[in-house]
Short mmCIF file of C-alpha atoms and ligand atoms in Angstrom, two decimals:
data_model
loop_
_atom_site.label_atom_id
_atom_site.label_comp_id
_atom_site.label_asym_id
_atom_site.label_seq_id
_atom_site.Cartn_x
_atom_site.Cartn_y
_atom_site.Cartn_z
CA UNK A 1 9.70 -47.77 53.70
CA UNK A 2 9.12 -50.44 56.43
CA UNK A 3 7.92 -53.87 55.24
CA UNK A 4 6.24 -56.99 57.04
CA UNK A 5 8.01 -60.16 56.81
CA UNK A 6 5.61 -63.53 57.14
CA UNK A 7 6.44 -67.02 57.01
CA UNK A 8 3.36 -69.33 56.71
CA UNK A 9 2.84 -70.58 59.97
CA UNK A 10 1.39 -73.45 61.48
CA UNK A 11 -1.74 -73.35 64.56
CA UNK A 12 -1.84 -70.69 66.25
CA UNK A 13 -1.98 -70.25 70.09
CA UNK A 14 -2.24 -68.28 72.66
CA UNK A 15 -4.40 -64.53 73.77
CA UNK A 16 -4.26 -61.20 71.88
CA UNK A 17 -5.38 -58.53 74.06
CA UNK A 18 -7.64 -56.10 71.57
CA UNK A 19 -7.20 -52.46 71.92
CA UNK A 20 -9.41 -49.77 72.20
CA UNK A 21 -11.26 -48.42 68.71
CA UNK A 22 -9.86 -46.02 66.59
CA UNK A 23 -13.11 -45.40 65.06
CA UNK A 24 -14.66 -44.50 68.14
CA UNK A 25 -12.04 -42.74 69.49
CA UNK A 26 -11.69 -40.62 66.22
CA UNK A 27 -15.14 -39.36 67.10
CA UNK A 28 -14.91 -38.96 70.77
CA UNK A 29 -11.55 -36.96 70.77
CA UNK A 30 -13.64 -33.88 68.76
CA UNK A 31 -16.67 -33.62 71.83
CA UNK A 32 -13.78 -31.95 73.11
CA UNK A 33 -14.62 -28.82 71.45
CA UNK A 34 -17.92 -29.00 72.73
CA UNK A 35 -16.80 -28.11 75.95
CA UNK A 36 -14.21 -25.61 77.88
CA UNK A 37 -13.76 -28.69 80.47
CA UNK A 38 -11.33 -31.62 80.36
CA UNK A 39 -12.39 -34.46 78.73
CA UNK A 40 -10.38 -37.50 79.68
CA UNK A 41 -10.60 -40.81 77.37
CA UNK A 42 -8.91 -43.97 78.25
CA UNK A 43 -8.17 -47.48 77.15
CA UNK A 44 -7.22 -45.33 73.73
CA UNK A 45 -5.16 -47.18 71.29
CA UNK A 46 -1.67 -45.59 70.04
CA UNK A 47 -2.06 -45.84 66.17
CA UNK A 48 -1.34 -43.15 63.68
CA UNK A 49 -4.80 -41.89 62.94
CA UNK A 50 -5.24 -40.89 66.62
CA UNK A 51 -1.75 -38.49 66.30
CA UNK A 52 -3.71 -37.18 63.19
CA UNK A 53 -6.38 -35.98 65.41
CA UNK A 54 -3.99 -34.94 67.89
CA UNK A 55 -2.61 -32.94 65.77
CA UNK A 56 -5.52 -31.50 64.47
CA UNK A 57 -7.21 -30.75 67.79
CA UNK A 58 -3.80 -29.01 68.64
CA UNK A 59 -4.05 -26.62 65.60
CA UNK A 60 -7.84 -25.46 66.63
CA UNK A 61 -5.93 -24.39 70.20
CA UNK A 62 -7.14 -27.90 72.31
CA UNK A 63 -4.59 -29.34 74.31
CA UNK A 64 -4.03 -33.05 74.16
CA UNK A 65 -2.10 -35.13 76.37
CA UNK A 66 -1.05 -38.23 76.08
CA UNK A 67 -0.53 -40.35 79.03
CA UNK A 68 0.31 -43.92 80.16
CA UNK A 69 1.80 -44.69 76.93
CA UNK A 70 -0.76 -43.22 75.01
CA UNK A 71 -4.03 -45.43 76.35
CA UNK A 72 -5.02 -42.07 78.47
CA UNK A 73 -5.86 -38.83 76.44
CA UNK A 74 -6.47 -36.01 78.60
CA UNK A 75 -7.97 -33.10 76.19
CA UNK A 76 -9.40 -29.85 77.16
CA UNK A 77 -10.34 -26.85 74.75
CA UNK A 78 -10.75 -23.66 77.32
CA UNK A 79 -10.78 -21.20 73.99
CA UNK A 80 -10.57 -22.35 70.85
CA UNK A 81 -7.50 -19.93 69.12
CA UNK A 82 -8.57 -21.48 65.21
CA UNK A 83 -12.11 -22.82 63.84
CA UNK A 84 -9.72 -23.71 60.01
CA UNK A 85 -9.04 -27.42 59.66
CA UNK A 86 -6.74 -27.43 57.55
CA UNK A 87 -6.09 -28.95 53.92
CA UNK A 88 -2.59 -30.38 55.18
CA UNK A 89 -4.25 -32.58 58.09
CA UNK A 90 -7.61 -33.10 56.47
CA UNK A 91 -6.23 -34.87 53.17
CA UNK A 92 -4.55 -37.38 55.38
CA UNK A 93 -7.34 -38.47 57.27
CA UNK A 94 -11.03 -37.90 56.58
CA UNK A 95 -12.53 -38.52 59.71
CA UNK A 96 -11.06 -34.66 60.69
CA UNK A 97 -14.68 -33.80 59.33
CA UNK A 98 -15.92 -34.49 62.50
CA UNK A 99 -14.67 -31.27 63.95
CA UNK A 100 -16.67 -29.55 62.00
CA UNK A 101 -20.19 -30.15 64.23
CA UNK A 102 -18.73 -29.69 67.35
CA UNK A 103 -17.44 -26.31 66.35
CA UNK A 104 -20.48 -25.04 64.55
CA UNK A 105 -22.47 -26.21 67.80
CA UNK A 106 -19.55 -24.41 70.52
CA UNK A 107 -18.61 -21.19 68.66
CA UNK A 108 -20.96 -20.32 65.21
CA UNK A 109 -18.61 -20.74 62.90
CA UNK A 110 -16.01 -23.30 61.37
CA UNK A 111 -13.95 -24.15 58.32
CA UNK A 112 -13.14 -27.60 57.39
CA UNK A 113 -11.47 -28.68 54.29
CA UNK A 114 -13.47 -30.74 52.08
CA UNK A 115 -11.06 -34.10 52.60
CA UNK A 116 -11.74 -34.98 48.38
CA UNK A 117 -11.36 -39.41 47.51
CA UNK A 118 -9.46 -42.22 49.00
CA UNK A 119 -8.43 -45.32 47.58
CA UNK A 120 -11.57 -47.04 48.69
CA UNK A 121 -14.16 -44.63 46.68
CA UNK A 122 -15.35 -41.39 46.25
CA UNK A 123 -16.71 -41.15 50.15
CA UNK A 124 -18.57 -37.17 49.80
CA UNK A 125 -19.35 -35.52 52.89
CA UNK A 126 -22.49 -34.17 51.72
CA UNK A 127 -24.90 -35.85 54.81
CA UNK A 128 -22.82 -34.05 56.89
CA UNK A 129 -23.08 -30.89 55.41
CA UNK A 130 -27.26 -31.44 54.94
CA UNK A 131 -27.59 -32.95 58.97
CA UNK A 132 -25.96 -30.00 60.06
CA UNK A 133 -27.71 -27.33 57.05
CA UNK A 134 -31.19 -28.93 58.67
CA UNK A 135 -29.99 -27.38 62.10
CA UNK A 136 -29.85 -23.74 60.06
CA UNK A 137 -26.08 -23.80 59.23
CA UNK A 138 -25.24 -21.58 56.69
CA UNK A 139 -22.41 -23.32 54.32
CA UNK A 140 -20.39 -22.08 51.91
CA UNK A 141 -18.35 -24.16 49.41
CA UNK A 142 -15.32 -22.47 48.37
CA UNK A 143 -11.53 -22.92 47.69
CA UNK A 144 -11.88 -26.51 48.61
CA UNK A 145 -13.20 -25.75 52.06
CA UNK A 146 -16.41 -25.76 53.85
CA UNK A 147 -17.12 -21.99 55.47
CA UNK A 148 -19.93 -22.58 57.98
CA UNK A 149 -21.84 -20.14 60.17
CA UNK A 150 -24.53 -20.89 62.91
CA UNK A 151 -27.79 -18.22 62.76
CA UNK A 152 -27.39 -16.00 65.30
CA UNK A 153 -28.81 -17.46 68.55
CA UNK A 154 -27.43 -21.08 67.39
CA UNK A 155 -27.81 -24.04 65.55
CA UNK A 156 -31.68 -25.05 66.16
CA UNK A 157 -32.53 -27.95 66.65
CA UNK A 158 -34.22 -30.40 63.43
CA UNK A 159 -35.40 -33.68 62.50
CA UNK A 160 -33.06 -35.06 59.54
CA UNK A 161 -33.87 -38.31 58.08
CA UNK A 162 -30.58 -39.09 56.21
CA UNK A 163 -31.31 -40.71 52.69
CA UNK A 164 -28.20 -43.47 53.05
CA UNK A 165 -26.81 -44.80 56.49
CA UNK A 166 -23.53 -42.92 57.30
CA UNK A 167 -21.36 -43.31 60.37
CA UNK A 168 -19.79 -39.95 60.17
CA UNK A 169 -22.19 -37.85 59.69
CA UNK A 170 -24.41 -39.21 62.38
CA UNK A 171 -21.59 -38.27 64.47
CA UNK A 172 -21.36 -35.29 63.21
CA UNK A 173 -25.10 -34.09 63.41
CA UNK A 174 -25.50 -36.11 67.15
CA UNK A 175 -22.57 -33.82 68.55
CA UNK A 176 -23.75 -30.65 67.12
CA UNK A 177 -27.22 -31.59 68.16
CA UNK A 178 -26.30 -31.54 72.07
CA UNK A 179 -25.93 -28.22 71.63
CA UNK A 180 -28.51 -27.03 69.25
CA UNK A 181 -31.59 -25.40 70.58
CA UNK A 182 -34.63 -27.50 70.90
CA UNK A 183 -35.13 -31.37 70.03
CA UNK A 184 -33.02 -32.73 67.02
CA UNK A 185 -34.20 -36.31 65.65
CA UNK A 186 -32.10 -38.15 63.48
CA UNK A 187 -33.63 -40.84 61.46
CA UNK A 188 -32.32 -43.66 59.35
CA UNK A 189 -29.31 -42.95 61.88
CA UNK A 190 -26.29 -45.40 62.21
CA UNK A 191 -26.21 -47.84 65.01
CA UNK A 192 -22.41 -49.02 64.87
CA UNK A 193 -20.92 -49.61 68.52
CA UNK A 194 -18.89 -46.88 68.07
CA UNK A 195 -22.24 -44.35 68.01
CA UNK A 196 -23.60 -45.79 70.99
CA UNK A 197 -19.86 -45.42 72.48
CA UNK A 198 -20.06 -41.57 71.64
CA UNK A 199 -23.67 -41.04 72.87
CA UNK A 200 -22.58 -42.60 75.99
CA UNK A 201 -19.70 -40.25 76.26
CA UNK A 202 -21.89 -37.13 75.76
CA UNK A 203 -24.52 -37.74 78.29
CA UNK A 204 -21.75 -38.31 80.55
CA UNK A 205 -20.81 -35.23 79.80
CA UNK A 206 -24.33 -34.10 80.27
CA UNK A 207 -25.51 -34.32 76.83
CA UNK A 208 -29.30 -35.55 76.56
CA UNK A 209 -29.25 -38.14 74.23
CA UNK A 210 -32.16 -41.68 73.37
CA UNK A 211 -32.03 -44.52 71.39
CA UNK A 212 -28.76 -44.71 69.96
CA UNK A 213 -28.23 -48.05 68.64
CA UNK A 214 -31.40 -47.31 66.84
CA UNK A 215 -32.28 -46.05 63.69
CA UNK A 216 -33.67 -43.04 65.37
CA UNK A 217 -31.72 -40.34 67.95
CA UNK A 218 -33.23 -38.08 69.49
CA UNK A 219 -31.14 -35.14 70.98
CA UNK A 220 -32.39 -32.01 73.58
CA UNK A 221 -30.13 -29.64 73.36
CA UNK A 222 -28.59 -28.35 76.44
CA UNK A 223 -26.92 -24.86 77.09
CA UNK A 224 -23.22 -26.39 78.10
CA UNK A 225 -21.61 -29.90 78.51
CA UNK A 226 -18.92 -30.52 81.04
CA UNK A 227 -16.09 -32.73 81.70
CA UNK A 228 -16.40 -36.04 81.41
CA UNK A 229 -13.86 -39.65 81.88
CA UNK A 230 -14.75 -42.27 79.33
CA UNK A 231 -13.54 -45.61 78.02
CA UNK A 232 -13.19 -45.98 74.62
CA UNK A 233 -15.16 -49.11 73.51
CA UNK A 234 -13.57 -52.45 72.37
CA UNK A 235 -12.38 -52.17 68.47
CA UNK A 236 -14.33 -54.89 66.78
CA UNK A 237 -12.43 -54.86 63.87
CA UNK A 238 -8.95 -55.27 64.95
CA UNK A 239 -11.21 -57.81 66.86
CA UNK A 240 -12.63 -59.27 64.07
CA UNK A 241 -9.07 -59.98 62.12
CA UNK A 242 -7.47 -61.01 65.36
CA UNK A 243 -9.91 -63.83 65.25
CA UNK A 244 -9.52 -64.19 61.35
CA UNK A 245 -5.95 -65.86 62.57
CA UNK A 246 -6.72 -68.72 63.91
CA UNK A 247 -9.41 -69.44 61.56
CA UNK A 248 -6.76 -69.35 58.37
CA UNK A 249 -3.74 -71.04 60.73
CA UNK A 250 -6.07 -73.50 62.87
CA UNK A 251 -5.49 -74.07 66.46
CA UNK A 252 -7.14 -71.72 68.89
CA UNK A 253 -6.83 -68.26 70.30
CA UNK A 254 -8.90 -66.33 72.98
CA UNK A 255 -9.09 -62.14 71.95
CA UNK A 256 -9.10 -60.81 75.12
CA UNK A 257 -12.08 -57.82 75.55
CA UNK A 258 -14.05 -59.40 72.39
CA UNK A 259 -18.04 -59.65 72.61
CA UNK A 260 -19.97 -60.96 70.51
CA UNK A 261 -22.69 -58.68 70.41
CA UNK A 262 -20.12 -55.90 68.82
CA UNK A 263 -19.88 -58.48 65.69
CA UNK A 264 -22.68 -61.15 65.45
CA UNK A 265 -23.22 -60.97 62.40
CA UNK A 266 -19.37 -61.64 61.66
CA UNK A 267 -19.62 -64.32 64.20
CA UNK A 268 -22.56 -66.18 62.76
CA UNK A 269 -20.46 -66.21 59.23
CA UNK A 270 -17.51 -67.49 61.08
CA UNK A 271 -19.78 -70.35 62.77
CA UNK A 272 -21.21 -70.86 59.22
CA UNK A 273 -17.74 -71.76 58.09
CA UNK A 274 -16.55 -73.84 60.37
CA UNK A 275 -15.19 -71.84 63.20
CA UNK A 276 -15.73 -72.45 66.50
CA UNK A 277 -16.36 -69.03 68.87
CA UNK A 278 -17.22 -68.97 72.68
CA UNK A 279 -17.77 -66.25 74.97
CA UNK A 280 -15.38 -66.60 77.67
CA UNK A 281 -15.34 -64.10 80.67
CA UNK A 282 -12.19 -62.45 79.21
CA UNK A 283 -13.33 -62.06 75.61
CA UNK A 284 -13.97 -64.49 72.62
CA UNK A 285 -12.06 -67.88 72.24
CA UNK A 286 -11.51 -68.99 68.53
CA UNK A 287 -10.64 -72.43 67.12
CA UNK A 288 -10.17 -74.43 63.98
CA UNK A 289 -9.12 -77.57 65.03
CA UNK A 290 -9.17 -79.36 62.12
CA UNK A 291 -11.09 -80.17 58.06
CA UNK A 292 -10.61 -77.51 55.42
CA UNK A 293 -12.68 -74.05 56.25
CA UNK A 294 -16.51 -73.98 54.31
CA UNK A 295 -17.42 -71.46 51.67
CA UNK A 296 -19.52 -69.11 52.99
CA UNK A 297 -20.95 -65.57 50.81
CA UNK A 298 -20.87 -62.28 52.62
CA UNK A 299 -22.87 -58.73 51.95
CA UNK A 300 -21.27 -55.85 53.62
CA UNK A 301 -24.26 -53.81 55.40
CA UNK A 302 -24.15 -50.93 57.93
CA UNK A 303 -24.44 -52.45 61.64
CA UNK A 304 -25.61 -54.55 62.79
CA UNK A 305 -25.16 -56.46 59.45
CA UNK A 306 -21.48 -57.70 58.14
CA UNK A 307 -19.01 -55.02 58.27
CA UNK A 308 -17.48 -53.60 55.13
CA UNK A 309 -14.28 -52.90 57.66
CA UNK A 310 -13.60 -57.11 57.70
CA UNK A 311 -14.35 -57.80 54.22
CA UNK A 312 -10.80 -57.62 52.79
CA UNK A 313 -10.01 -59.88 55.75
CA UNK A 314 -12.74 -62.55 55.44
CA UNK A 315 -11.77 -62.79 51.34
CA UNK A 316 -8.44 -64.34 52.41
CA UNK A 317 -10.22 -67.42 54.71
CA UNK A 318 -12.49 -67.71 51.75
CA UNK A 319 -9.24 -67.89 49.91
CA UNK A 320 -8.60 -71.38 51.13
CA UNK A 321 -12.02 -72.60 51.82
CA UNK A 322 -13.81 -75.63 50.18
CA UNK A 323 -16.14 -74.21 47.53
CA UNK A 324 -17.04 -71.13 45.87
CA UNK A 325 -18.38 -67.82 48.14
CA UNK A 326 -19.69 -64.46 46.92
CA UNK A 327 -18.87 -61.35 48.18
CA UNK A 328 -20.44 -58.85 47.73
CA UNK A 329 -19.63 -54.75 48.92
CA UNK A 330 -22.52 -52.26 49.13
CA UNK A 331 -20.92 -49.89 51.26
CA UNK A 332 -17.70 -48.66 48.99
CA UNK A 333 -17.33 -48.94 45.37
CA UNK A 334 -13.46 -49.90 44.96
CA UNK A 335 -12.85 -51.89 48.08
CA UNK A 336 -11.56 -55.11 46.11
CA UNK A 337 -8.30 -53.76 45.72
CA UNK A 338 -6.48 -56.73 47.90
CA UNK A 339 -7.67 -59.27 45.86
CA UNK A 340 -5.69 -58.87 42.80
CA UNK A 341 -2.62 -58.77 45.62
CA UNK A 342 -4.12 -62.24 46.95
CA UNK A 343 -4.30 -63.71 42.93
CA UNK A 344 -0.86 -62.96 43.48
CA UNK A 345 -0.40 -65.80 45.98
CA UNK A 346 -2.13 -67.70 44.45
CA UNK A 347 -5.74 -66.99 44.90
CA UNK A 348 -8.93 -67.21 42.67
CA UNK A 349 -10.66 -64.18 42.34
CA UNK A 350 -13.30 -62.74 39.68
CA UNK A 351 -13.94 -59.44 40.40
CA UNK A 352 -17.26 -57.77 38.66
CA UNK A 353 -18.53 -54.72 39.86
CA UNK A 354 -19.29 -54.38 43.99
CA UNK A 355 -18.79 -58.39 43.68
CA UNK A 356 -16.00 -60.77 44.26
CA UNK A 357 -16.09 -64.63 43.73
CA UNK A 358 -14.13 -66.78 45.30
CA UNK A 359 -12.86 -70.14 43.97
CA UNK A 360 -10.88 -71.50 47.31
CA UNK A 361 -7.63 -73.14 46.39
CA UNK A 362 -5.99 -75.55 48.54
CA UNK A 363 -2.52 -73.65 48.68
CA UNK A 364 -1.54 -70.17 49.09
CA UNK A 365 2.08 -69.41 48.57
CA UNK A 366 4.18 -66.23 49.67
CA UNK A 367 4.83 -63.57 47.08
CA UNK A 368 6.41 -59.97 47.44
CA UNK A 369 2.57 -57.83 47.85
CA UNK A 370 1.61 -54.11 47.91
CA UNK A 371 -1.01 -52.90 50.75
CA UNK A 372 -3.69 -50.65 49.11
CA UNK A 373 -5.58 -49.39 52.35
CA UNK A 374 -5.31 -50.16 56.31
CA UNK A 375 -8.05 -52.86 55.82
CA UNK A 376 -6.85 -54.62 52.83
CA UNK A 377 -2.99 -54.30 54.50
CA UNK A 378 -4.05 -57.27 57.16
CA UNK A 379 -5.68 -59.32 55.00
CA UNK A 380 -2.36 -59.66 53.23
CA UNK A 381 -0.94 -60.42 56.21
CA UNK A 382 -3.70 -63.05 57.47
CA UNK A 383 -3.08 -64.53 53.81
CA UNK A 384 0.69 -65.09 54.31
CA UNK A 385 0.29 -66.31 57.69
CA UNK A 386 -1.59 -68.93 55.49
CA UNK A 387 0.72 -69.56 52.83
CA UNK A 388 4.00 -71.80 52.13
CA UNK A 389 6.81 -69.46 52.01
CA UNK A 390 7.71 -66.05 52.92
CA UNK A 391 5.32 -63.09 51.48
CA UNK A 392 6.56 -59.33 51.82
CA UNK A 393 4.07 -56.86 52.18
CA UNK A 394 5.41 -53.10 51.19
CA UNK A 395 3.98 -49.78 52.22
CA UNK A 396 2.91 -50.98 55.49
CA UNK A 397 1.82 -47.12 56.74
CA UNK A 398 -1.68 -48.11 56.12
CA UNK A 399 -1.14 -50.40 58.94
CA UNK A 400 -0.29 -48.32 61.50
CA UNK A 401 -3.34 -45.76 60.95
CA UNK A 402 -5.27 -48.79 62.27
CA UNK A 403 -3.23 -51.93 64.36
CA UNK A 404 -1.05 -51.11 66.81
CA UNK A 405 1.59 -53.60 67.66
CA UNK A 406 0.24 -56.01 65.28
CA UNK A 407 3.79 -57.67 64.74
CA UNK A 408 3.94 -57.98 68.86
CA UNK A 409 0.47 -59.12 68.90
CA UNK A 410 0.56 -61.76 66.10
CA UNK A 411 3.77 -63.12 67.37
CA UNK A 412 2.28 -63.38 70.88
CA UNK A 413 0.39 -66.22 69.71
CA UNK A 414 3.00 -68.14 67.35
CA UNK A 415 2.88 -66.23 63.99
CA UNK A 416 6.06 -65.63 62.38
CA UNK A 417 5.64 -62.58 61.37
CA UNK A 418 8.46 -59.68 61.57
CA UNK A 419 9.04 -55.50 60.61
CA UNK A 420 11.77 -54.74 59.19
CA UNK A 421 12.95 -51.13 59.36
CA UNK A 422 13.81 -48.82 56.32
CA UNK A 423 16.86 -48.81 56.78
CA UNK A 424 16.88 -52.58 56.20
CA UNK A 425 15.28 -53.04 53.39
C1 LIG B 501 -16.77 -45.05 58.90
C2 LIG B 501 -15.52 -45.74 59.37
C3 LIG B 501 -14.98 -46.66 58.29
C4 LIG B 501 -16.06 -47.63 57.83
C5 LIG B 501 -17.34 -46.89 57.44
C6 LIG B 501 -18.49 -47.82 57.12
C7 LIG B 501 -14.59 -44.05 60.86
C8 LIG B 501 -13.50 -43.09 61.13
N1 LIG B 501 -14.53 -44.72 59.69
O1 LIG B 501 -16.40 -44.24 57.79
O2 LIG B 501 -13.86 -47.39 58.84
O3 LIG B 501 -15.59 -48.34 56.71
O4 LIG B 501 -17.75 -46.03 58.53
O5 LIG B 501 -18.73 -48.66 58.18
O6 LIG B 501 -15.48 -44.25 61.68
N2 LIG B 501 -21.55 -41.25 52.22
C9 LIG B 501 -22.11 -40.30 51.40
N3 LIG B 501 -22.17 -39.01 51.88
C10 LIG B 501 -21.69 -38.65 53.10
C11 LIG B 501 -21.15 -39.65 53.93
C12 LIG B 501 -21.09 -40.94 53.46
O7 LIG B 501 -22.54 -40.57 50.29
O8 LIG B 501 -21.78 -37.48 53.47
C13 LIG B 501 -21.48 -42.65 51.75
C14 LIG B 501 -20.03 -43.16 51.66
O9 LIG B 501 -19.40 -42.81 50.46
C15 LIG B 501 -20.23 -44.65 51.82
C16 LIG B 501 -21.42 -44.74 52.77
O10 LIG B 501 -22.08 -43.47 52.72
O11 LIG B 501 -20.58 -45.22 50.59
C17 LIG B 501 -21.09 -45.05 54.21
O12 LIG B 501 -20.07 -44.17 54.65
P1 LIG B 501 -19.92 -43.70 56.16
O13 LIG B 501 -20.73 -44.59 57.04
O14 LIG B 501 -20.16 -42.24 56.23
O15 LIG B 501 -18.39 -43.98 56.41
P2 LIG B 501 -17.40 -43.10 57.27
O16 LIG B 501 -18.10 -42.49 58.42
O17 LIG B 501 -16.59 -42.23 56.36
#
């Protein structure tokens, strides 16, 4: 298996240019099957997850193309040949649940199967399967898969409030709600970038869709969507880590496409520390110019609070900063699993439940580490970019679900940082 090399580096300098979301474009690639018309997505990024989808698109009967090196998908879904998502694709990646609205919505009837845990929790699909039972779905739970019908004449439209904020199945219910009969309203709804990014796709694609970004969506269904050409919105986590390297190294580096409305929160924590971060008209410029980083404590919280998705990355500047911090993680119950890896550099960690203390230290130093999950991969990274000596990080897969040309990228700006094939390790 492929491993990342990193030698602790001094400042950093220099622009990363920040790719297109994967979370976003995870949900927009699906509104295909909403429609028998080409739907065209660019500034996509080329990571594994997306090939997932690809794939899994492919085996409902949607074509996908991939053009321009991958940053242009064209997809179209004329007839769909198969409404089973398979196990095989499913288990690898759980977003695939999001085919299962569009489906319902298009045709009547789909089967997903049920995706089952990850390594960062239990994550059930249940608010999925409620959004879309609201709309009159008929489900059926068996062999590991979820057999759903629409009543005849369609899913009808509803108003769901769901009980707990949940990214995917807001997706799920908002694209089967464009085609549902009547007005659907979704309440307690999620308002992550990458919601608004899909609602814009859909009413581009003639979808009538208000107030997403707010807790409450309200969908008229329409009889058909067309085709549509959208740009996938900026990925404010690779984003967010991208500008976790300067802040651990020093010196000063400008993400190119940042804002920081996609991550204030983040951004206020970062200013909080110690970081510097200004808006420039190409993105965000970030600088630690000198002193040791502050202690700062963090609460994961769905948008527009602090994102779960950068906590394993924010533990490793707390690593080194001057004080004690709190974190704490409401979103996922087992998402602490890079900090015994970082109390093998060296760290100070006290783990106790959903809550992590950290006692900075004024030296990492490298040491051969595991990645658990694509978040918690990086933040291994970010921590040997940090360190004295060389730190190996193993089963670097998780990475490439999530950061494309990280080694490229990182490098771009100083980091010494390298991949080193299978077949040379
Ligand atoms: C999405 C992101 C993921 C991010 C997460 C939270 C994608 C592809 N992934 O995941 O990177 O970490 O949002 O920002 O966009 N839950 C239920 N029942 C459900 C659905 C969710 O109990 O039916 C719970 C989950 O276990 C979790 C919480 O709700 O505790 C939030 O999960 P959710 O927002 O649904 O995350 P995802 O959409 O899976």
């Amino acid at each position: 298996m492929d491993q990342i090399i990193v030698h602790g580096n001094g400042p950093l300098k220099g622009e990363i240019p920040i790719a297109g979301a994967k979370n976003a474009c995870l949900a927009l690639m699906p509104a295909t099957l909403l429609t028998d018309q080409p739907l065209t997505l660019t500034n996509a990024p080329r990571l594994s997850d997306i090939r997932t989808m690809t794939e899994l698109l492919q085996s409902l009967g949607a074509e996908v193309a991939s053009l321009q090196d991958g940053q242009v998908l064209a997809l179209s879904s004329h007839d769909l040949a198969s409404h089973r998502a398979d196990y095989d694709i499913v288990r690898k990646m759980r977003a695939s649940i999001l085919v299962l609205g569009p489906m319902l919505a298009r045709d009547g009837r789909a089967e997903v199967s049920l995706p089952g845990g990850c390594a960062i929790g239990a994550r059930p699909v249940d608010l999925h399967l409620r959004a879309l039972e609201a709309m009159g779905a008929e489900l059926d739970l068996r062999d590991g898969y979820v057999h759903a019908k629409a009543p005849s004449g369609g899913l009808r439209g509803a108003v769901f409030e769901f009980p707990l904020v949940s990214v995917g199945a807001t997706e799920n219910a908002l694209m089967a709600a464009t085609l549902a009969r009547g007005t659907t309203v979704l309440k307690n709804a999620a308002r992550e970038p990458e919601i608004v990014d899909l609602a814009q796709c859909l009413r581009a694609m003639g979808a009538q869709i208000e107030g997403e970004g707010t807790g409450t969506i309200t969908i008229e269904g329409v009889q058909a969507l067309r085709g549509a050409t959208h740009p996938v919105v900026t990925d404010r986590i690779e984003l967010g880590t991208y500008m976790l390297a300067p802040a651990m190294c020093g010196g000063e580096v400008e993400c190119l496409g940042g804002r920081i409305d996609l991550l204030a929160a983040f951004c206020e924590k970062l200013d909080e520390a110690g970081i510097s971060v200004e808006e420039t008209s190409r993105g965000l410029k970030v600088a630690r110019r000198n002193g040791r980083v502050r202690s700062v404590d963090v609460t994961t919280a769905p948008f527009p609070g602090f994102p779960t998705d950068l906590q394993a990355q924010f533990m490793a500047l707390m690593c080194l900063a001057e004080g004690k911090s709190v974190l704490e993680e409401t979103i996922f119950e087992n998402r602490f699993m890079h900090a015994p890896e970082l109390m093998r550099m060296g760290a100070r960690i006290d783990v106790h439940g959903g809550q992590a203390v950290v006692t900075g230290v004024d030296k990492l130093r490298g040491a051969p580490v595991m990645a658990t999950d694509l978040r918690a991969s990086v933040s291994l990274i970010l921590a040997g970019m940090a360190a004295e000596g060389q730190t190996t990080v193993s089963r670097v897969y998780h990475l490439d679900r999530g950061y494309e040309h990280v080694v490229r990228k990182l490098r771009g700006v100083g980091a010494h940082v390298e991949r080193l094939k299978e077949e040379q390790t």
